[in-house]
Amino acid sequence: HGVLRLVLELDGEVVRSVQPHLGYLHRGMEKIAEGMTYHQFIPYTDRLDYVASLSNNVAFALAVEKLIDVEVPPRAQVIRVICCELSRISAHLLWLGTHALDLGAATVFFHTFREREVLCDLFQELTGARMTTSYTRVGGLAADASESFLSGTRKFADRFSARMDEYEDLLTQNPIWLQRTRDIGILPLQTALDLGVTGPNLRASGMGWDLRKEHPYSGYEDYEFDIPVGRVGDVYDRYLVRIEEMRQSNRIVQQGLDRLPEGPVLAELPAVVLPQKERVLTGMEELIQQFMIVTEGIRPPKGEVYQSIEAPKGELGFYIISEGEPCPYRLRIRSPSFVNLQAIPQLTVGLLVADVVAVIASLDPIMGEVDR
């Protein structure tokens, strides 16, 4: 799982202590943001949870939009929701395939990547890229969704439930899978809350906390979907929660396709004023001004905001301080994987070494968003 390193103290094959070592990527994204305009920083958000780039883009754009108080067009909001849920499915498919592979179930990996390949093709149709999409813009989207993307997404959503049944046939009642996951790595609810664990890992411990329900954004309050909750908080519950989340995400995608309105996908943004006296601009100067909005950037008012979304790994938040300049004065990223990894010592002490592998996989960390 990336550059995660755990130093274990063992008594035979029983874990007596665990020390996670993080920070081997040294990306420094938060500091880089201070020298970038708000639009220029969008591609950097792709590289956080890089298997859910579209979600990261939306989280950052929502924070900036909150700062400048701009309303995103309805069509763009629905497309954003579709993108976020497709990203959740794609990220969970990668988790499921690699989780099963970690525990010796190689067949599942090929099944999940069959569907993930289709999703990557859809992302390429929509954004021009399969992983690092940079599709969202402050105020909306870089471009409208094509008919081929919408029809392809509809086709994927219609058949995905049957694919989910295949995954469950392979794993959910498999006696070896049950032996490797049940009552392994139990995370009590209070411990999860004390550590700040969010997302599927928190819901598997028994709390139905989901930002799409608790603090809706992008119109999520208008969609019907359920929040799966576990009972024990073990590796098996974390598996069941993500399985059901994929079904619910597919349900949201279908609702988004059904209600997609017509209209623009980019709002009018407060433009950067060119260093000239006020006068009527020629056609070429208007084009230059639009170019400046992207390259020099918008100028938000002074202030600070925090905005978070329910990303596939948990609560992904952006805290921005603005001094009225084209670049953020300070930017802080609340990445769920970094926080969730705090739980590893509590989950693994007393287990066998082989069980540590199952616990790590069940937390679904992506190291790209850990060392920011």
mmCIF file of C-alpha atoms in Angstrom:
data_model
loop_
_atom_site.group_PDB
_atom_site.id
_atom_site.type_symbol
_atom_site.label_atom_id
_atom_site.label_comp_id
_atom_site.label_asym_id
_atom_site.label_seq_id
_atom_site.Cartn_x
_atom_site.Cartn_y
_atom_site.Cartn_z
ATOM 1 C CA HIS A 1 0.000 0.000 0.000
ATOM 2 C CA GLY A 2 2.378 2.673 -1.232
ATOM 3 C CA VAL A 3 5.176 3.860 1.024
ATOM 4 C CA LEU A 4 3.532 2.884 4.321
ATOM 5 C CA ARG A 5 6.109 1.392 6.674
ATOM 6 C CA LEU A 6 5.237 -0.324 9.943
ATOM 7 C CA VAL A 7 7.873 -1.298 12.489
ATOM 8 C CA LEU A 8 6.566 -4.295 14.471
ATOM 9 C CA GLU A 9 7.787 -5.718 17.747
ATOM 10 C CA LEU A 10 6.952 -9.421 17.748
ATOM 11 C CA ASP A 11 6.708 -12.257 20.227
ATOM 12 C CA GLY A 12 6.924 -15.169 17.833
ATOM 13 C CA GLU A 13 4.227 -14.207 15.319
ATOM 14 C CA VAL A 14 2.165 -12.153 17.781
ATOM 15 C CA VAL A 15 2.375 -8.360 17.448
ATOM 16 C CA ARG A 16 3.375 -6.635 20.701
ATOM 17 C CA SER A 17 3.773 -3.062 19.401
ATOM 18 C CA VAL A 18 3.400 -1.180 16.139
ATOM 19 C CA GLN A 19 5.029 2.067 15.088
ATOM 20 C CA PRO A 20 3.786 3.514 11.784
ATOM 21 C CA HIS A 21 6.366 5.504 9.808
ATOM 22 C CA LEU A 22 4.819 8.036 7.423
ATOM 23 C CA GLY A 23 6.160 10.799 5.238
ATOM 24 C CA TYR A 24 8.221 9.202 2.488
ATOM 25 C CA LEU A 25 6.700 11.161 -0.394
ATOM 26 C CA HIS A 26 7.599 14.683 0.804
ATOM 27 C CA ARG A 27 5.207 16.391 -1.614
ATOM 28 C CA GLY A 28 4.711 19.655 0.248
ATOM 29 C CA MET A 29 1.450 20.412 -1.551
ATOM 30 C CA GLU A 30 0.143 22.769 1.112
ATOM 31 C CA LYS A 31 3.208 24.997 0.760
ATOM 32 C CA ILE A 32 3.177 24.759 -3.031
ATOM 33 C CA ALA A 33 -0.399 26.102 -2.992
ATOM 34 C CA GLU A 34 0.817 29.426 -1.591
ATOM 35 C CA GLY A 35 2.644 30.108 -4.862
ATOM 36 C CA MET A 36 -0.169 28.961 -7.136
ATOM 37 C CA THR A 37 -3.393 30.585 -8.222
ATOM 38 C CA TYR A 38 -6.560 28.817 -7.206
ATOM 39 C CA HIS A 39 -7.073 27.401 -10.696
ATOM 40 C CA GLN A 40 -3.444 26.357 -11.055
ATOM 41 C CA PHE A 41 -3.625 24.275 -7.878
ATOM 42 C CA ILE A 42 -6.458 22.050 -9.143
ATOM 43 C CA PRO A 43 -4.117 19.512 -10.851
ATOM 44 C CA TYR A 44 -2.276 19.065 -7.550
ATOM 45 C CA THR A 45 -5.487 17.892 -5.892
ATOM 46 C CA ASP A 46 -5.602 15.026 -8.421
ATOM 47 C CA ARG A 47 -2.526 13.566 -6.782
ATOM 48 C CA LEU A 48 -3.965 13.277 -3.267
ATOM 49 C CA ASP A 49 -6.193 10.203 -3.401
ATOM 50 C CA TYR A 50 -5.117 9.615 -6.967
ATOM 51 C CA VAL A 51 -7.698 6.860 -7.522
ATOM 52 C CA ALA A 52 -10.478 9.393 -6.802
ATOM 53 C CA SER A 53 -9.180 12.521 -8.522
ATOM 54 C CA LEU A 54 -12.631 13.797 -9.448
ATOM 55 C CA SER A 55 -13.681 13.848 -5.786
ATOM 56 C CA ASN A 56 -10.555 15.763 -4.783
ATOM 57 C CA ASN A 57 -11.199 18.363 -7.492
ATOM 58 C CA VAL A 58 -14.742 18.925 -6.236
ATOM 59 C CA ALA A 59 -13.652 19.308 -2.594
ATOM 60 C CA PHE A 60 -11.133 22.022 -3.432
ATOM 61 C CA ALA A 61 -13.471 23.842 -5.815
ATOM 62 C CA LEU A 62 -16.228 23.880 -3.183
ATOM 63 C CA ALA A 63 -13.851 25.504 -0.689
ATOM 64 C CA VAL A 64 -12.888 28.287 -3.118
ATOM 65 C CA GLU A 65 -16.510 28.786 -4.168
ATOM 66 C CA LYS A 66 -17.441 29.170 -0.513
ATOM 67 C CA LEU A 67 -14.701 31.779 -0.175
ATOM 68 C CA ILE A 68 -15.844 33.877 -3.149
ATOM 69 C CA ASP A 69 -19.568 33.158 -2.639
ATOM 70 C CA VAL A 70 -20.358 31.891 -6.130
ATOM 71 C CA GLU A 71 -23.323 29.703 -7.113
ATOM 72 C CA VAL A 72 -22.540 26.680 -9.293
ATOM 73 C CA PRO A 73 -25.035 26.039 -12.145
ATOM 74 C CA PRO A 74 -27.479 23.148 -11.507
ATOM 75 C CA ARG A 75 -26.206 21.056 -14.421
ATOM 76 C CA ALA A 76 -22.637 21.310 -13.168
ATOM 77 C CA GLN A 77 -23.730 20.277 -9.678
ATOM 78 C CA VAL A 78 -25.430 17.113 -10.946
ATOM 79 C CA ILE A 79 -22.431 16.180 -13.101
ATOM 80 C CA ARG A 80 -20.174 16.729 -10.072
ATOM 81 C CA VAL A 81 -22.314 14.338 -8.025
ATOM 82 C CA ILE A 82 -22.150 11.724 -10.792
ATOM 83 C CA CYS A 83 -18.371 12.143 -10.954
ATOM 84 C CA CYS A 84 -17.952 11.864 -7.175
ATOM 85 C CA GLU A 85 -19.984 8.673 -6.990
ATOM 86 C CA LEU A 86 -18.252 7.090 -9.969
ATOM 87 C CA SER A 87 -14.969 7.957 -8.230
ATOM 88 C CA ARG A 88 -16.214 6.287 -5.059
ATOM 89 C CA ILE A 89 -17.080 3.136 -6.986
ATOM 90 C CA SER A 90 -13.723 3.189 -8.784
ATOM 91 C CA ALA A 91 -11.789 3.687 -5.535
ATOM 92 C CA HIS A 92 -13.736 0.950 -3.733
ATOM 93 C CA LEU A 93 -13.201 -1.428 -6.657
ATOM 94 C CA LEU A 94 -9.447 -0.899 -6.376
ATOM 95 C CA TRP A 95 -9.691 -1.432 -2.612
ATOM 96 C CA LEU A 96 -11.755 -4.620 -2.984
ATOM 97 C CA GLY A 97 -9.487 -6.141 -5.625
ATOM 98 C CA THR A 98 -6.272 -5.434 -3.726
ATOM 99 C CA HIS A 99 -7.782 -6.326 -0.336
ATOM 100 C CA ALA A 100 -8.772 -9.745 -1.669
ATOM 101 C CA LEU A 101 -5.360 -10.128 -3.328
ATOM 102 C CA ASP A 102 -3.620 -9.338 -0.029
ATOM 103 C CA LEU A 103 -5.490 -12.236 1.565
ATOM 104 C CA GLY A 104 -4.880 -14.670 -1.304
ATOM 105 C CA ALA A 105 -8.130 -14.331 -3.289
ATOM 106 C CA ALA A 106 -6.603 -13.510 -6.663
ATOM 107 C CA THR A 107 -9.732 -14.067 -8.765
ATOM 108 C CA VAL A 108 -11.587 -11.091 -7.280
ATOM 109 C CA PHE A 109 -8.868 -8.707 -8.443
ATOM 110 C CA PHE A 110 -9.562 -9.500 -12.094
ATOM 111 C CA HIS A 111 -13.306 -9.103 -11.621
ATOM 112 C CA THR A 112 -13.051 -5.680 -10.001
ATOM 113 C CA PHE A 113 -10.548 -4.370 -12.529
ATOM 114 C CA ARG A 114 -12.883 -5.399 -15.332
ATOM 115 C CA GLU A 115 -15.360 -2.763 -14.100
ATOM 116 C CA ARG A 116 -12.683 -0.271 -13.126
ATOM 117 C CA GLU A 117 -11.323 -0.356 -16.669
ATOM 118 C CA VAL A 118 -14.751 0.674 -17.947
ATOM 119 C CA LEU A 119 -14.826 3.556 -15.460
ATOM 120 C CA CYS A 120 -11.359 4.729 -16.528
ATOM 121 C CA ASP A 121 -12.572 4.748 -20.142
ATOM 122 C CA LEU A 122 -15.548 6.875 -19.081
ATOM 123 C CA PHE A 123 -13.269 9.275 -17.192
ATOM 124 C CA GLN A 124 -11.109 9.592 -20.293
ATOM 125 C CA GLU A 125 -14.182 10.351 -22.394
ATOM 126 C CA LEU A 126 -15.255 13.046 -19.929
ATOM 127 C CA THR A 127 -11.946 14.651 -18.990
ATOM 128 C CA GLY A 128 -9.292 13.431 -21.434
ATOM 129 C CA ALA A 129 -7.442 11.522 -18.698
ATOM 130 C CA ARG A 130 -7.967 8.206 -16.958
ATOM 131 C CA MET A 131 -6.598 9.042 -13.499
ATOM 132 C CA THR A 132 -5.416 12.632 -12.999
ATOM 133 C CA THR A 133 -8.489 14.358 -14.371
ATOM 134 C CA SER A 134 -8.277 18.071 -13.378
ATOM 135 C CA TYR A 135 -11.873 18.341 -14.584
ATOM 136 C CA THR A 136 -13.523 20.584 -11.995
ATOM 137 C CA ARG A 137 -13.155 24.349 -12.168
ATOM 138 C CA VAL A 138 -13.943 26.983 -9.584
ATOM 139 C CA GLY A 139 -17.541 27.814 -10.443
ATOM 140 C CA GLY A 140 -18.308 24.624 -12.324
ATOM 141 C CA LEU A 141 -16.605 22.300 -14.770
ATOM 142 C CA ALA A 142 -13.972 22.516 -17.494
ATOM 143 C CA ALA A 143 -16.430 21.222 -20.122
ATOM 144 C CA ASP A 144 -19.902 19.760 -20.432
ATOM 145 C CA ALA A 145 -20.492 16.013 -20.314
ATOM 146 C CA SER A 146 -20.796 14.455 -23.740
ATOM 147 C CA GLU A 147 -23.673 12.248 -24.796
ATOM 148 C CA SER A 148 -21.301 9.308 -25.186
ATOM 149 C CA PHE A 149 -20.171 9.726 -21.556
ATOM 150 C CA LEU A 150 -23.758 9.919 -20.297
ATOM 151 C CA SER A 151 -24.909 6.920 -22.320
ATOM 152 C CA GLY A 152 -21.821 4.932 -21.303
ATOM 153 C CA THR A 153 -22.416 5.787 -17.650
ATOM 154 C CA ARG A 154 -26.041 4.681 -17.946
ATOM 155 C CA LYS A 155 -24.949 1.388 -19.455
ATOM 156 C CA PHE A 156 -22.393 0.861 -16.678
ATOM 157 C CA ALA A 157 -24.901 1.681 -13.917
ATOM 158 C CA ASP A 158 -27.548 -0.653 -15.342
ATOM 159 C CA ARG A 159 -25.291 -3.690 -15.211
ATOM 160 C CA PHE A 160 -23.212 -2.881 -12.127
ATOM 161 C CA SER A 161 -25.599 -4.449 -9.596
ATOM 162 C CA ALA A 162 -25.157 -7.842 -11.259
ATOM 163 C CA ARG A 163 -21.374 -7.385 -11.080
ATOM 164 C CA MET A 164 -21.653 -6.641 -7.366
ATOM 165 C CA ASP A 165 -23.500 -9.934 -6.909
ATOM 166 C CA GLU A 166 -20.501 -11.694 -8.487
ATOM 167 C CA TYR A 167 -18.104 -10.138 -5.973
ATOM 168 C CA GLU A 168 -20.286 -11.163 -3.067
ATOM 169 C CA ASP A 169 -20.698 -14.693 -4.419
ATOM 170 C CA LEU A 170 -16.931 -14.997 -4.323
ATOM 171 C CA LEU A 171 -16.314 -13.513 -0.871
ATOM 172 C CA THR A 172 -19.180 -12.671 1.473
ATOM 173 C CA GLN A 173 -19.915 -16.226 2.659
ATOM 174 C CA ASN A 174 -16.576 -17.730 1.701
ATOM 175 C CA PRO A 175 -15.354 -19.646 4.783
ATOM 176 C CA ILE A 176 -11.705 -18.677 4.253
ATOM 177 C CA TRP A 177 -12.654 -15.006 3.823
ATOM 178 C CA LEU A 178 -14.757 -15.155 6.994
ATOM 179 C CA GLN A 179 -11.897 -16.739 8.938
ATOM 180 C CA ARG A 180 -9.471 -14.025 7.816
ATOM 181 C CA THR A 181 -11.778 -11.055 8.457
ATOM 182 C CA ARG A 182 -14.310 -11.750 11.235
ATOM 183 C CA ASP A 183 -13.349 -10.486 14.705
ATOM 184 C CA ILE A 184 -10.017 -9.264 13.310
ATOM 185 C CA GLY A 185 -8.922 -5.660 13.886
ATOM 186 C CA ILE A 186 -11.959 -4.546 15.885
ATOM 187 C CA LEU A 187 -12.230 -0.749 16.129
ATOM 188 C CA PRO A 188 -14.658 0.258 18.922
ATOM 189 C CA LEU A 189 -16.823 3.267 18.122
ATOM 190 C CA GLN A 190 -15.501 5.441 20.934
ATOM 191 C CA THR A 191 -11.917 4.735 19.908
ATOM 192 C CA ALA A 192 -12.765 5.655 16.321
ATOM 193 C CA LEU A 193 -14.280 8.940 17.483
ATOM 194 C CA ASP A 194 -11.323 9.713 19.756
ATOM 195 C CA LEU A 195 -8.910 9.187 16.863
ATOM 196 C CA GLY A 196 -10.956 11.222 14.368
ATOM 197 C CA VAL A 197 -11.532 8.250 12.067
ATOM 198 C CA THR A 198 -14.070 9.027 9.336
ATOM 199 C CA GLY A 199 -15.645 7.466 6.265
ATOM 200 C CA PRO A 200 -16.355 3.733 5.867
ATOM 201 C CA ASN A 201 -14.017 2.897 8.751
ATOM 202 C CA LEU A 202 -16.130 4.959 11.173
ATOM 203 C CA ARG A 203 -19.440 3.717 9.796
ATOM 204 C CA ALA A 204 -18.254 0.104 10.143
ATOM 205 C CA SER A 205 -17.816 0.786 13.869
ATOM 206 C CA GLY A 206 -21.490 1.636 14.221
ATOM 207 C CA MET A 207 -21.966 5.363 13.528
ATOM 208 C CA GLY A 208 -23.864 6.426 10.424
ATOM 209 C CA TRP A 209 -21.959 9.692 9.948
ATOM 210 C CA ASP A 210 -21.788 10.768 6.309
ATOM 211 C CA LEU A 211 -21.190 14.359 5.212
ATOM 212 C CA ARG A 212 -23.497 13.877 2.231
ATOM 213 C CA LYS A 213 -26.311 13.550 4.778
ATOM 214 C CA GLU A 214 -25.046 15.613 7.732
ATOM 215 C CA HIS A 215 -23.723 18.615 5.780
ATOM 216 C CA PRO A 216 -25.015 18.216 2.210
ATOM 217 C CA TYR A 217 -23.193 19.857 -0.688
ATOM 218 C CA SER A 218 -23.769 19.898 -4.449
ATOM 219 C CA GLY A 219 -27.444 19.067 -3.921
ATOM 220 C CA TYR A 220 -26.927 15.721 -2.143
ATOM 221 C CA GLU A 221 -29.946 16.499 0.028
ATOM 222 C CA ASP A 222 -32.139 15.841 -3.024
ATOM 223 C CA TYR A 223 -30.885 12.283 -3.597
ATOM 224 C CA GLU A 224 -32.226 9.125 -1.995
ATOM 225 C CA PHE A 225 -29.587 6.761 -0.641
ATOM 226 C CA ASP A 226 -28.881 4.777 2.508
ATOM 227 C CA ILE A 227 -25.879 4.905 4.828
ATOM 228 C CA PRO A 228 -24.595 1.379 5.603
ATOM 229 C CA VAL A 229 -23.486 0.875 9.202
ATOM 230 C CA GLY A 230 -21.568 -1.997 10.778
ATOM 231 C CA ARG A 231 -22.070 -3.621 14.171
ATOM 232 C CA VAL A 232 -18.701 -4.999 15.279
ATOM 233 C CA GLY A 233 -16.170 -2.728 13.610
ATOM 234 C CA ASP A 234 -13.906 -5.534 12.419
ATOM 235 C CA VAL A 235 -12.284 -6.155 9.027
ATOM 236 C CA TYR A 236 -15.422 -7.958 7.855
ATOM 237 C CA ASP A 237 -17.702 -5.035 8.733
ATOM 238 C CA ARG A 238 -15.429 -2.629 6.883
ATOM 239 C CA TYR A 239 -15.733 -4.946 3.887
ATOM 240 C CA LEU A 240 -19.546 -5.091 4.095
ATOM 241 C CA VAL A 241 -19.889 -1.327 4.478
ATOM 242 C CA ARG A 242 -17.863 -0.584 1.349
ATOM 243 C CA ILE A 243 -19.712 -3.252 -0.621
ATOM 244 C CA GLU A 244 -23.041 -1.599 0.206
ATOM 245 C CA GLU A 245 -21.575 1.866 -0.428
ATOM 246 C CA MET A 246 -20.857 0.861 -4.009
ATOM 247 C CA ARG A 247 -24.474 -0.176 -4.443
ATOM 248 C CA GLN A 248 -25.686 3.117 -2.998
ATOM 249 C CA SER A 249 -23.277 5.128 -5.157
ATOM 250 C CA ASN A 250 -24.615 3.352 -8.213
ATOM 251 C CA ARG A 251 -28.114 4.299 -7.068
ATOM 252 C CA ILE A 252 -27.090 7.974 -6.810
ATOM 253 C CA VAL A 253 -25.507 7.894 -10.272
ATOM 254 C CA GLN A 254 -28.748 6.608 -11.770
ATOM 255 C CA GLN A 255 -30.725 9.368 -10.050
ATOM 256 C CA GLY A 256 -28.270 11.973 -11.332
ATOM 257 C CA LEU A 257 -28.627 10.742 -14.893
ATOM 258 C CA ASP A 258 -32.421 10.856 -14.571
ATOM 259 C CA ARG A 259 -32.519 14.444 -13.296
ATOM 260 C CA LEU A 260 -29.670 16.020 -15.283
ATOM 261 C CA PRO A 261 -30.926 19.472 -16.361
ATOM 262 C CA GLU A 262 -29.905 21.551 -19.352
ATOM 263 C CA GLY A 263 -27.879 24.717 -18.958
ATOM 264 C CA PRO A 264 -24.335 26.021 -18.517
ATOM 265 C CA VAL A 265 -21.654 24.210 -16.540
ATOM 266 C CA LEU A 266 -19.586 27.231 -15.463
ATOM 267 C CA ALA A 267 -20.695 30.225 -13.400
ATOM 268 C CA GLU A 268 -19.710 33.835 -13.938
ATOM 269 C CA LEU A 269 -16.628 34.414 -11.795
ATOM 270 C CA PRO A 270 -15.324 37.686 -10.349
ATOM 271 C CA ALA A 271 -12.641 38.543 -12.881
ATOM 272 C CA VAL A 272 -9.173 39.906 -12.271
ATOM 273 C CA VAL A 273 -9.193 43.537 -13.436
ATOM 274 C CA LEU A 274 -6.489 44.234 -15.969
ATOM 275 C CA PRO A 275 -4.022 46.972 -14.980
ATOM 276 C CA GLN A 276 -5.755 49.565 -17.153
ATOM 277 C CA LYS A 277 -8.200 52.369 -16.523
ATOM 278 C CA GLU A 278 -11.854 51.480 -16.874
ATOM 279 C CA ARG A 279 -12.881 51.628 -20.501
ATOM 280 C CA VAL A 280 -14.721 49.592 -23.086
ATOM 281 C CA LEU A 281 -12.710 46.483 -23.939
ATOM 282 C CA THR A 282 -12.211 45.330 -27.491
ATOM 283 C CA GLY A 283 -12.973 41.754 -28.458
ATOM 284 C CA MET A 284 -9.313 40.783 -28.143
ATOM 285 C CA GLU A 285 -8.993 42.445 -24.756
ATOM 286 C CA GLU A 286 -12.024 40.514 -23.525
ATOM 287 C CA LEU A 287 -10.288 37.294 -24.550
ATOM 288 C CA ILE A 288 -7.148 38.420 -22.730
ATOM 289 C CA GLN A 289 -9.186 39.142 -19.621
ATOM 290 C CA GLN A 290 -10.713 35.657 -19.678
ATOM 291 C CA PHE A 291 -7.199 34.237 -20.044
ATOM 292 C CA MET A 292 -6.080 36.272 -17.050
ATOM 293 C CA ILE A 293 -8.859 34.790 -14.918
ATOM 294 C CA VAL A 294 -7.238 31.380 -15.377
ATOM 295 C CA THR A 295 -3.556 32.315 -15.365
ATOM 296 C CA GLU A 296 -3.420 35.140 -12.825
ATOM 297 C CA GLY A 297 -6.394 33.856 -10.922
ATOM 298 C CA ILE A 298 -9.472 35.091 -9.169
ATOM 299 C CA ARG A 299 -9.015 37.404 -6.198
ATOM 300 C CA PRO A 300 -11.170 36.233 -3.294
ATOM 301 C CA PRO A 301 -11.886 38.653 -0.464
ATOM 302 C CA LYS A 302 -9.906 38.429 2.738
ATOM 303 C CA GLY A 303 -11.178 35.667 4.964
ATOM 304 C CA GLU A 304 -10.927 31.990 5.808
ATOM 305 C CA VAL A 305 -13.075 28.961 5.025
ATOM 306 C CA TYR A 306 -13.188 25.235 5.642
ATOM 307 C CA GLN A 307 -15.040 22.920 3.298
ATOM 308 C CA SER A 308 -15.106 19.134 3.366
ATOM 309 C CA ILE A 309 -16.741 16.341 1.406
ATOM 310 C CA GLU A 310 -17.421 12.651 1.957
ATOM 311 C CA ALA A 311 -14.536 11.285 -0.104
ATOM 312 C CA PRO A 312 -14.093 7.512 -0.614
ATOM 313 C CA LYS A 313 -11.599 7.344 2.272
ATOM 314 C CA GLY A 314 -13.518 9.668 4.623
ATOM 315 C CA GLU A 315 -13.660 13.392 5.315
ATOM 316 C CA LEU A 316 -11.483 15.296 2.841
ATOM 317 C CA GLY A 317 -11.334 18.973 3.786
ATOM 318 C CA PHE A 318 -9.612 22.146 2.599
ATOM 319 C CA TYR A 319 -8.943 25.056 4.939
ATOM 320 C CA ILE A 320 -8.015 28.253 3.094
ATOM 321 C CA ILE A 321 -6.881 31.637 4.376
ATOM 322 C CA SER A 322 -7.132 34.458 1.830
ATOM 323 C CA GLU A 323 -5.449 37.860 1.969
ATOM 324 C CA GLY A 324 -7.220 39.043 -1.191
ATOM 325 C CA GLU A 325 -4.417 37.911 -3.496
ATOM 326 C CA PRO A 326 -4.606 35.516 -6.501
ATOM 327 C CA CYS A 327 -2.867 32.854 -4.387
ATOM 328 C CA PRO A 328 -3.924 31.445 -1.002
ATOM 329 C CA TYR A 329 -2.091 32.904 1.981
ATOM 330 C CA ARG A 330 -2.328 29.506 3.667
ATOM 331 C CA LEU A 331 -3.872 26.188 2.644
ATOM 332 C CA ARG A 332 -4.336 23.137 4.852
ATOM 333 C CA ILE A 333 -5.598 19.742 3.683
ATOM 334 C CA ARG A 334 -7.470 17.418 6.037
ATOM 335 C CA SER A 335 -6.716 14.059 4.417
ATOM 336 C CA PRO A 336 -8.699 11.072 5.764
ATOM 337 C CA SER A 337 -6.005 8.432 5.202
ATOM 338 C CA PHE A 338 -3.530 10.310 7.409
ATOM 339 C CA VAL A 339 -6.017 10.393 10.287
ATOM 340 C CA ASN A 340 -7.313 6.854 9.784
ATOM 341 C CA LEU A 341 -3.805 5.388 9.955
ATOM 342 C CA GLN A 342 -3.623 6.458 13.616
ATOM 343 C CA ALA A 343 -5.827 3.465 14.372
ATOM 344 C CA ILE A 344 -3.296 0.849 13.254
ATOM 345 C CA PRO A 345 -1.576 0.342 16.676
ATOM 346 C CA GLN A 346 -4.955 -0.029 18.422
ATOM 347 C CA LEU A 347 -6.153 -2.505 15.794
ATOM 348 C CA THR A 348 -3.113 -4.733 15.451
ATOM 349 C CA VAL A 349 -1.487 -5.243 18.875
ATOM 350 C CA GLY A 350 -2.186 -8.834 19.948
ATOM 351 C CA LEU A 351 -2.867 -10.082 16.423
ATOM 352 C CA LEU A 352 -0.740 -12.361 14.270
ATOM 353 C CA VAL A 353 1.510 -10.834 11.621
ATOM 354 C CA ALA A 354 -0.728 -12.219 8.867
ATOM 355 C CA ASP A 355 -3.699 -10.367 10.386
ATOM 356 C CA VAL A 356 -1.831 -7.051 10.200
ATOM 357 C CA VAL A 357 -2.005 -7.338 6.409
ATOM 358 C CA ALA A 358 -5.793 -7.728 6.599
ATOM 359 C CA VAL A 359 -6.124 -4.723 8.923
ATOM 360 C CA ILE A 360 -4.065 -2.429 6.695
ATOM 361 C CA ALA A 361 -6.092 -3.417 3.652
ATOM 362 C CA SER A 362 -9.383 -2.886 5.497
ATOM 363 C CA LEU A 363 -8.460 0.719 6.351
ATOM 364 C CA ASP A 364 -7.875 1.441 2.635
ATOM 365 C CA PRO A 365 -5.065 4.019 2.965
ATOM 366 C CA ILE A 366 -3.741 5.954 -0.013
ATOM 367 C CA MET A 367 -0.333 7.362 0.821
ATOM 368 C CA GLY A 368 -0.567 10.129 -1.773
ATOM 369 C CA GLU A 369 -2.802 12.123 0.570
ATOM 370 C CA VAL A 370 -0.874 11.261 3.759
ATOM 371 C CA ASP A 371 2.357 13.202 3.249
ATOM 372 C CA ARG A 372 0.879 16.337 1.729
#
